[in-house]
Tab-separated table of C-alpha atoms and ligand atoms in Angstrom:
chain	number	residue	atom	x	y	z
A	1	UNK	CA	135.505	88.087	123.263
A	2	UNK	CA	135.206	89.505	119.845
A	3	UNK	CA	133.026	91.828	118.410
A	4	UNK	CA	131.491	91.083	114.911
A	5	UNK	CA	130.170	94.148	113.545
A	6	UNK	CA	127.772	94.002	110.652
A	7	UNK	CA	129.185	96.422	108.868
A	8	UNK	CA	127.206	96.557	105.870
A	9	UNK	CA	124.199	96.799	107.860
A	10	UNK	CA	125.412	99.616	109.559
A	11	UNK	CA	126.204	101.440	106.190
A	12	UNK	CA	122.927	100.352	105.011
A	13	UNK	CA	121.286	102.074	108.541
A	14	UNK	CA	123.570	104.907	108.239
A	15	UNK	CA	122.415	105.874	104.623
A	16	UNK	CA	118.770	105.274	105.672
A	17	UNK	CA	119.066	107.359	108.996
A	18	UNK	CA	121.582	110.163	108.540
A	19	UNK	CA	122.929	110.989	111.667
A	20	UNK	CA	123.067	115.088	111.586
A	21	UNK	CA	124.235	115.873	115.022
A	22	UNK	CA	127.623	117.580	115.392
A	23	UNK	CA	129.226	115.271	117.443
A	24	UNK	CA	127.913	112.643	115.284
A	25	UNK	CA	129.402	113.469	111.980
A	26	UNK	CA	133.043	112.516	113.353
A	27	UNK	CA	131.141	109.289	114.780
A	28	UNK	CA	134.736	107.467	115.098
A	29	UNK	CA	133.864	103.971	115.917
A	30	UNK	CA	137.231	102.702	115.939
A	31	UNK	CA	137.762	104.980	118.851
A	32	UNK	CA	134.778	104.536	120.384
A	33	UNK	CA	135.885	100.745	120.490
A	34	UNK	CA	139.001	101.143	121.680
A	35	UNK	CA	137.860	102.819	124.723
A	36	UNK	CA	134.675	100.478	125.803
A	37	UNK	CA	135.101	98.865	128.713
A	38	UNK	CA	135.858	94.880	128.888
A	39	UNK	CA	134.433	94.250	132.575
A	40	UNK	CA	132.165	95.405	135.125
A	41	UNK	CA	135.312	97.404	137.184
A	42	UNK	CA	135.659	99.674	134.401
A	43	UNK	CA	132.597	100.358	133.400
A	44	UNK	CA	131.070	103.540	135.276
A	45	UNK	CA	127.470	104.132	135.850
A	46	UNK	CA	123.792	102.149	135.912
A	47	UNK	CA	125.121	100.907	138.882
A	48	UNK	CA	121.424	98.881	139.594
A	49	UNK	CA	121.940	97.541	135.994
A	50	UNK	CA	125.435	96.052	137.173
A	51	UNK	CA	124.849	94.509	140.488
A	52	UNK	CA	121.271	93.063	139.588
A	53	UNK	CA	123.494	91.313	135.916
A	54	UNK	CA	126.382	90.297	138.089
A	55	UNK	CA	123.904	88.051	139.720
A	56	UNK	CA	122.329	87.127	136.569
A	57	UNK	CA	125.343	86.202	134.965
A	58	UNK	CA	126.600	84.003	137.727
A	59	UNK	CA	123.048	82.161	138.429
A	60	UNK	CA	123.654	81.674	134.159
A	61	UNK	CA	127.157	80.465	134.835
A	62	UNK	CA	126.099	78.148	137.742
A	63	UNK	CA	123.381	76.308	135.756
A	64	UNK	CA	125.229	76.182	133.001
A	65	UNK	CA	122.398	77.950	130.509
A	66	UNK	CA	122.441	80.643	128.319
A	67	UNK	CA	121.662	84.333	129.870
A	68	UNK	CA	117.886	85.262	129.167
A	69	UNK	CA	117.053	87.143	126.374
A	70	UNK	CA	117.571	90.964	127.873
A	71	UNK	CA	116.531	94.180	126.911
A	72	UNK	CA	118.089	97.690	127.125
A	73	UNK	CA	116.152	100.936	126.139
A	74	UNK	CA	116.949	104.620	126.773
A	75	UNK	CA	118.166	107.570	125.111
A	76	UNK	CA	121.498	107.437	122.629
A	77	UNK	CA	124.864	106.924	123.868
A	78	UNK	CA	124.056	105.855	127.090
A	79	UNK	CA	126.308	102.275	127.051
A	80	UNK	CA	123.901	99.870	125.840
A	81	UNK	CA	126.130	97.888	123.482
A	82	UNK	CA	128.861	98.776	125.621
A	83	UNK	CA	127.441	96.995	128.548
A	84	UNK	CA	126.045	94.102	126.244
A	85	UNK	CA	129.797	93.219	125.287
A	86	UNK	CA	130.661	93.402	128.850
A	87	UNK	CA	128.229	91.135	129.356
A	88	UNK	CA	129.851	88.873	126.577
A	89	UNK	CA	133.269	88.907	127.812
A	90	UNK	CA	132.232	88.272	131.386
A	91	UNK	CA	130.304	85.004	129.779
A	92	UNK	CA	133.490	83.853	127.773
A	93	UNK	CA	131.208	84.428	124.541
A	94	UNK	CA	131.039	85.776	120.992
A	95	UNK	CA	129.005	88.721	120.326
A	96	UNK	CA	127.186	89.577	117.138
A	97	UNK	CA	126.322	93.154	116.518
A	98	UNK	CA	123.631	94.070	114.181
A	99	UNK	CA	120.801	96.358	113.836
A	100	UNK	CA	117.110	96.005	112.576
A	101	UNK	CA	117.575	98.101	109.493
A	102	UNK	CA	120.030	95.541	108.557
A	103	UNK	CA	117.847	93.081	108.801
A	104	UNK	CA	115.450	94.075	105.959
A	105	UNK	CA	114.330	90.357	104.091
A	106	UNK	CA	114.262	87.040	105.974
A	107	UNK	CA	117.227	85.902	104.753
A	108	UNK	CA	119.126	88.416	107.133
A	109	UNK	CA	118.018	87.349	109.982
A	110	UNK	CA	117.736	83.342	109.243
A	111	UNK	CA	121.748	83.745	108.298
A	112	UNK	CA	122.625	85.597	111.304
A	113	UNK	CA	120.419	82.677	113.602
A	114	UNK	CA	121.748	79.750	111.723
A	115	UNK	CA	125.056	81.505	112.189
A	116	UNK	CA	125.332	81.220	115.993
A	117	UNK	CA	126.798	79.071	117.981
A	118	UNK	CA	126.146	77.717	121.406
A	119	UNK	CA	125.760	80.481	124.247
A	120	UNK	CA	127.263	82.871	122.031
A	121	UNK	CA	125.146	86.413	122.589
A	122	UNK	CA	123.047	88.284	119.179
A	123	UNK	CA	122.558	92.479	119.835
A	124	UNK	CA	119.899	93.768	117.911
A	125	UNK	CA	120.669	97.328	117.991
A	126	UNK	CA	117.313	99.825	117.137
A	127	UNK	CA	115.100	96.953	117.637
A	128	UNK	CA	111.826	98.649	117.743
A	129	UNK	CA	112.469	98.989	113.883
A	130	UNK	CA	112.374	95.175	113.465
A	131	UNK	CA	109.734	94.384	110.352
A	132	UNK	CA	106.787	92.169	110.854
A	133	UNK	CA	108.729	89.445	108.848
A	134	UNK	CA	111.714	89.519	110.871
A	135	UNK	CA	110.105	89.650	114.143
A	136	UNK	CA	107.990	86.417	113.690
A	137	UNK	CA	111.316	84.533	112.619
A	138	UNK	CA	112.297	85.601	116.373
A	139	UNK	CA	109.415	84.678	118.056
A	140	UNK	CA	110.058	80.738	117.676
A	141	UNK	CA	114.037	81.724	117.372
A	142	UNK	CA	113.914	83.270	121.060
A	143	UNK	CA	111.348	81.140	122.696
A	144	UNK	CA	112.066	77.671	122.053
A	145	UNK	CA	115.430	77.950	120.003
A	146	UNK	CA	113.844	77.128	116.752
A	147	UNK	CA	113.488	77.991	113.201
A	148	UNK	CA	109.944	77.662	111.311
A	149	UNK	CA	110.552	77.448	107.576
A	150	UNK	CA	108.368	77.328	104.812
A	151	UNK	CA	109.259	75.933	101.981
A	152	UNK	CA	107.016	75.386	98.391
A	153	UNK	CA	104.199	77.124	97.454
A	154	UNK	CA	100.422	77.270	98.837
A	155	UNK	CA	98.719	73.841	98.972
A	156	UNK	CA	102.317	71.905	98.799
A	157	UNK	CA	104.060	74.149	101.383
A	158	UNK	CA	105.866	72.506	104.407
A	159	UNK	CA	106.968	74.178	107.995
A	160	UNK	CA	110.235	72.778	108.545
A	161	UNK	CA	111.472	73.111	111.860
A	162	UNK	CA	114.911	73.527	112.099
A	163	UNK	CA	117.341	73.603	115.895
A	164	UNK	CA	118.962	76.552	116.794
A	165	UNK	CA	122.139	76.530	119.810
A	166	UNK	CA	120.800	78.661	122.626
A	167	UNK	CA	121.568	81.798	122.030
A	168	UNK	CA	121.050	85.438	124.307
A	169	UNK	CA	119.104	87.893	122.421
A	170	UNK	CA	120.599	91.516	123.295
A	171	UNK	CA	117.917	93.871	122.210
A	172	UNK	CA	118.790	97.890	122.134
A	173	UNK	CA	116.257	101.139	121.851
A	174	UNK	CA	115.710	104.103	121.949
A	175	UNK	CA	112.124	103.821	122.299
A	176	UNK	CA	110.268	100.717	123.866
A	177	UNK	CA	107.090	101.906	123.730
A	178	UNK	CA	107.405	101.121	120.072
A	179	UNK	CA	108.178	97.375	120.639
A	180	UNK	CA	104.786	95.153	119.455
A	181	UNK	CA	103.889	93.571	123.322
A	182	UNK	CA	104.865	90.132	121.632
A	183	UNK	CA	108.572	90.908	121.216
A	184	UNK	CA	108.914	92.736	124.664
A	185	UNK	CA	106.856	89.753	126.622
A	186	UNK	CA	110.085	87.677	125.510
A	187	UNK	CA	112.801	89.458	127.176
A	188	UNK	CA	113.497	87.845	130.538
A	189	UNK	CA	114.794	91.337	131.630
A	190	UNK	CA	113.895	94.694	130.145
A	191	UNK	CA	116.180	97.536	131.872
A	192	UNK	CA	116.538	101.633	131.362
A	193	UNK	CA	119.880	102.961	131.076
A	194	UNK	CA	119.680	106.144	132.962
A	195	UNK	CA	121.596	109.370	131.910
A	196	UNK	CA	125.309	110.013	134.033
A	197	UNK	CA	125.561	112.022	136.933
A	198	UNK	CA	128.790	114.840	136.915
A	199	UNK	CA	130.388	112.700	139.671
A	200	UNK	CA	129.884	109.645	136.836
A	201	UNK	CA	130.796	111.156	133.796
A	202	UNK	CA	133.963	112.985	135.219
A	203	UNK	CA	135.143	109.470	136.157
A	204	UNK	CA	134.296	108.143	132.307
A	205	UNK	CA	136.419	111.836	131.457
A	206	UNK	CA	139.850	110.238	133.632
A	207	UNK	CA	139.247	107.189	132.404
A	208	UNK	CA	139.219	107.867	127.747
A	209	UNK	CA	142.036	110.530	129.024
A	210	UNK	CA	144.336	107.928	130.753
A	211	UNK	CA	143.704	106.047	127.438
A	212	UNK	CA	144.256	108.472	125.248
A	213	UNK	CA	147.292	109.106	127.394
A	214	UNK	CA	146.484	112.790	127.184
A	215	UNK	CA	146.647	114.827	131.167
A	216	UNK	CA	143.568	116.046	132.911
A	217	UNK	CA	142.936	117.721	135.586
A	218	UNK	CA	139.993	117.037	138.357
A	219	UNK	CA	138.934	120.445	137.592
A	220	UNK	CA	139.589	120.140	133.182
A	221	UNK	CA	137.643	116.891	133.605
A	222	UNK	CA	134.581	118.013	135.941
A	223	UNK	CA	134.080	121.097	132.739
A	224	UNK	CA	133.935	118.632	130.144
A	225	UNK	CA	131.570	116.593	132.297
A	226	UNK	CA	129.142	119.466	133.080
A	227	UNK	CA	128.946	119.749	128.889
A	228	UNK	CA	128.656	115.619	128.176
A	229	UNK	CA	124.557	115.976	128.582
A	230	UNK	CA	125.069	113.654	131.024
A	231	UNK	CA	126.281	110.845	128.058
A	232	UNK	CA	129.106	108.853	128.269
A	233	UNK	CA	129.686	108.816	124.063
A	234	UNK	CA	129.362	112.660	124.445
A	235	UNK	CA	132.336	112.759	127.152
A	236	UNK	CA	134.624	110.645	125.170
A	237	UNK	CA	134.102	112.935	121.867
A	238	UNK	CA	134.417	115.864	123.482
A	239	UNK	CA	137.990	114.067	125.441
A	240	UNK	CA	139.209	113.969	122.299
A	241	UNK	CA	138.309	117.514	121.029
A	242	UNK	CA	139.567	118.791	123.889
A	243	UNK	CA	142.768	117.146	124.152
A	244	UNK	CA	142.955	118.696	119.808
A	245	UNK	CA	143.073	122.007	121.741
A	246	UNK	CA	145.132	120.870	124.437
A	247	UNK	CA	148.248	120.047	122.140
A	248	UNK	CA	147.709	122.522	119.444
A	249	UNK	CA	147.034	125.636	121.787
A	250	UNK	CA	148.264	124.903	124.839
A	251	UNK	CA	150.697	122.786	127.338
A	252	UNK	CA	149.033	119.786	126.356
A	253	UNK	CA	147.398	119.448	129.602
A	254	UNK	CA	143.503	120.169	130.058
A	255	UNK	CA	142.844	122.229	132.501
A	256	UNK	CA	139.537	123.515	133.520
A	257	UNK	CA	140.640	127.002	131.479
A	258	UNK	CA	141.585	124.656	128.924
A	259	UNK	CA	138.535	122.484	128.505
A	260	UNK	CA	135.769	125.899	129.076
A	261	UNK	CA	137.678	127.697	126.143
A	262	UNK	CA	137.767	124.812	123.682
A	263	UNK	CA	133.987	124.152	124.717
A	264	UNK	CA	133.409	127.529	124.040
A	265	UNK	CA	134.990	127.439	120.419
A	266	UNK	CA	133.103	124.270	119.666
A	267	UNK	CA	129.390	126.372	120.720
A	268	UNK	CA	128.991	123.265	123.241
A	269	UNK	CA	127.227	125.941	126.464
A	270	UNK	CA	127.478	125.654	130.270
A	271	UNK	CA	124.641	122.940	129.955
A	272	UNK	CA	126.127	120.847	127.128
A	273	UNK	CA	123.848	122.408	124.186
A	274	UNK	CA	124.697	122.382	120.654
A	275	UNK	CA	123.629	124.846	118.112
A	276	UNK	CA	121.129	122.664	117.070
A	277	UNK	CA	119.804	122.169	120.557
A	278	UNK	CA	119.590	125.972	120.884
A	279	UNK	CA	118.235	126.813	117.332
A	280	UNK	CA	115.263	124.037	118.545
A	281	UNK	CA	114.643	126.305	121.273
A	282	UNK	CA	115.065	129.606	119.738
A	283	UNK	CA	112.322	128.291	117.004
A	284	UNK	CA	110.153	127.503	119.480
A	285	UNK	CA	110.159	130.339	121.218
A	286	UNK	CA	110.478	133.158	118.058
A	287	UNK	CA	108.045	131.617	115.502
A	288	UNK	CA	105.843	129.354	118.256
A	289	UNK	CA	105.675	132.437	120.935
A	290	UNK	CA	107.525	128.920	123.127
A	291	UNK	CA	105.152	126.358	121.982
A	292	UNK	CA	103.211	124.263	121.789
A	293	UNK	CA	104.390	123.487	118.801
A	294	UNK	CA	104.502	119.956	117.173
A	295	UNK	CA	107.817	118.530	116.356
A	296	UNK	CA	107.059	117.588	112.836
A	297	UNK	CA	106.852	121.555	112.527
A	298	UNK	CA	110.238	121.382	113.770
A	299	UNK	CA	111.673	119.048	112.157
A	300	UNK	CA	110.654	120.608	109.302
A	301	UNK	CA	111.995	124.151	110.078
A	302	UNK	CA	115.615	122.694	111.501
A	303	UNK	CA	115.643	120.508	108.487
A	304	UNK	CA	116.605	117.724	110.518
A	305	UNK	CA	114.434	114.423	110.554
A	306	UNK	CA	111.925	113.847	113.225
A	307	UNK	CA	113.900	111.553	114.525
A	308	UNK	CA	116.956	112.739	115.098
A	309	UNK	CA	115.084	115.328	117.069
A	310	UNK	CA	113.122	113.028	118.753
A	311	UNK	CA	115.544	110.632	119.914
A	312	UNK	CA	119.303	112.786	119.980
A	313	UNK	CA	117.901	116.225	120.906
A	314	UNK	CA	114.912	115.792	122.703
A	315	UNK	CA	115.642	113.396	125.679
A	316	UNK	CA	118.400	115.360	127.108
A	317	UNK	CA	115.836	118.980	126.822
A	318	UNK	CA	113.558	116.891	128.406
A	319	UNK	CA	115.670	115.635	131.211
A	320	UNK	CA	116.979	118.982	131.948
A	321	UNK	CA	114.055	121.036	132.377
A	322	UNK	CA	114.300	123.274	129.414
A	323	UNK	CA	111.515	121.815	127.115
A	324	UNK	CA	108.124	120.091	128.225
A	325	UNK	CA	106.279	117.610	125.935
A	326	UNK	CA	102.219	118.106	126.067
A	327	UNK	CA	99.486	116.817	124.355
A	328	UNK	CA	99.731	119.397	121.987
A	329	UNK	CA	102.877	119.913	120.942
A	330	UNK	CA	106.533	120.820	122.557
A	331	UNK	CA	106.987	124.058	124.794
A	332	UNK	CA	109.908	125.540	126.260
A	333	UNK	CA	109.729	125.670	129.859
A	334	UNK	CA	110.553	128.919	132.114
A	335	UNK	CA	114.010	127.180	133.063
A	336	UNK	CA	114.745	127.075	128.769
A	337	UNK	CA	113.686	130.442	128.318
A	338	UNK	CA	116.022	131.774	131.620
A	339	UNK	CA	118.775	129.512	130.000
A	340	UNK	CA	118.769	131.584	126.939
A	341	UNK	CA	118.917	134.531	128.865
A	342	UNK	CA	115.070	135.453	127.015
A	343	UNK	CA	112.049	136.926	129.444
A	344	UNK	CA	109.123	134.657	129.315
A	345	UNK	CA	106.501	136.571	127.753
A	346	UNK	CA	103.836	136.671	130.869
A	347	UNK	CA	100.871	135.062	129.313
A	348	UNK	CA	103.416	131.979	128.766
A	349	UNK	CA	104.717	133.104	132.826
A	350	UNK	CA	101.071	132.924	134.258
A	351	UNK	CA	100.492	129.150	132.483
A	352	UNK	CA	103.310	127.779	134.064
A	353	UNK	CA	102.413	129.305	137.752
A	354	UNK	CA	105.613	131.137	137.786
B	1	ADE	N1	132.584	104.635	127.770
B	1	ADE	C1	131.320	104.619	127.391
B	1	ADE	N2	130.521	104.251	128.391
B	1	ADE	C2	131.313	104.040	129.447
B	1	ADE	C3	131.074	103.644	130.769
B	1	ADE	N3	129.850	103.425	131.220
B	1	ADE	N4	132.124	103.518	131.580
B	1	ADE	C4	133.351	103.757	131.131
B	1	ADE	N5	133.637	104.142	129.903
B	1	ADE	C5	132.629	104.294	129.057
């Protein structure tokens, strides 16, 4: 199985959508590739995910047809293209990897179709950002393996359908509810990547160390766990920050001494926090008196773009308790103010019943 990355597309998305997150400014992909997993053994977590495609893939395999058209949402980081190119090595296939930015004027995405060969698998990474345009090439593309093309001008203009080989459409986001009901209605299989457990990342921790042939302890690889945010890309960056320390400043070993120090250098807290995720809060609750507050405000004041804070910073504050989205705006909860070590102010205590 080999993976064809779109690189220019992925320049083009990277210019358009700066990615301003710490751990995302040393976004390594070589390394991130050379650590994905190739089969369903190796790769840890969204155990549901795995047993119901096992049985996908082999009903695929027995009737000799191409996989449905599936698609995976969730926060970033989580394994979705990992897990599609397990998917593509378990078929025996090719996968394309692309993403919607990329895909900007018809051409892009009529080249990539006509491209494909038989069975082989197209991701569509960020797929909610699809254009109008593009998304009504797929319609025909994904339904009934065809092409619609129009060619001349007004009152002389033909639709030329053209065959496509049966391809799998891999779609990726971080935010279905964005997808027009058209699109979504033709995935055969939408599915939520859930964020890791400890127990789950601390596995993914032994596993990119044994790669990077660097030693960890149970207890070096449970701290670096506790600080992943419960995100598999997370654990493997901070392996490799880690194991920096490790060589230059100590044995070479990681330790749990070893890994809570470095963590500690790099401002990642006890819960996995940045700086950013803490200055987010600390706004909030200095200028906002803890919300509600909306997050174009915040945006604004962080000078980060609304989404990065929507989609990098907000899921995991969301997930663990220490910010609440309302109607009105975001508000730190009482478990983000005790976090911070800051007393709730008590008009904030009484509206949350505490
Ligand atoms: N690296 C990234 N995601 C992973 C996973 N789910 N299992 C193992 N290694 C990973």
């Amino acid at each position: 199985m080999a993976i064809i990355s779109d690189d220019e597309g992925i320049r083009k998305r990277e210019k358009k959508n700066p990615i301003i997150k710490p751990e995302n400014i040393e976004y390594d992909n070589t390394f991130e590739n050379s650590i994905r997993p190739k089969d369903f053994d190796s790769y840890i977590g969204q155990s549901a995910l795995k047993e119901t495609l096992k049985i996908t893939l082999e009903a695929a395999k027995k009737r000799g047809k191409p996989l449905d058209h599936l698609l995976f949402y969730g926060p970033p980081g989580l394994g979705k293209t990992t897990i599609a190119g397990v998917i593509a090595s378990q078929m025996g296939v090719e996968i394309r990897i692309t993403s919607a930015p990329a895909l900007e004027r018809p051409r892009d995405i009529i080249g990539i179709l006509m491209s494909l060969k038989g069975g082989e698998i197209l991701f569509i990474d960020e797929i909610h950002r699809l254009n109008k345009v593009a998304e009504e090439i797929l319609y025909p593309a994904m339904e009934d393996f065809t092409l619609d093309m129009t060619t001349g001008k007004s009152q002389t203009a033909k639709t030329l359908r053209v065959p496509l080989p049966k391809f799998t459409l891999i779609g990726a986001t971080t935010k279905a509810g964005e997808l027009s009901s058209p699109l979504r209605d033709r995935f055969g299989m939408i599915h939520r990547l859930e964020f890791y457990t400890k127990e789950e990342l601390t596995k993914v921790v032994q596993r990119t160390a044994k790669i990077l042939e660097v030693e960890v302890t149970e207890g070096g690889a449970q701290a670096i766990a506790m600080r992943s945010r419960g995100t598999p890309r997370i654990a493997n960056r901070l392996v490799k920050r880690v194991s920096d320390f490790a060589i230059v400043k100590y044995d070479g070993v990681i330790d749990e001494k070893v890994a809570n120090e470095s963590l500690d250098i790099l401002k990642i807290d006890k819960f996995g926090l940045d700086t950013t995720d803490r200055a987010l809060l600390n706004l909030i609750i200095d200028k906002y008196d803890g919300g509600p507050v909306g997050v174009e405000t915040i945006a604004a004041a962080l000078s980060e773009d609304v989404r990065t804070i929507e989609d990098v910073c907000e899921p995991y504050l969301l997930q663990a308790g220490f910010l609440q989205r309302t109607p009105r705006g975001r508000k730190v909860s009482p478990e983000g103010y005790r976090h911070l070590g800051i007393k709730m102010p008590s008009m904030q205590t009484s509206l949350f019943g505490e």
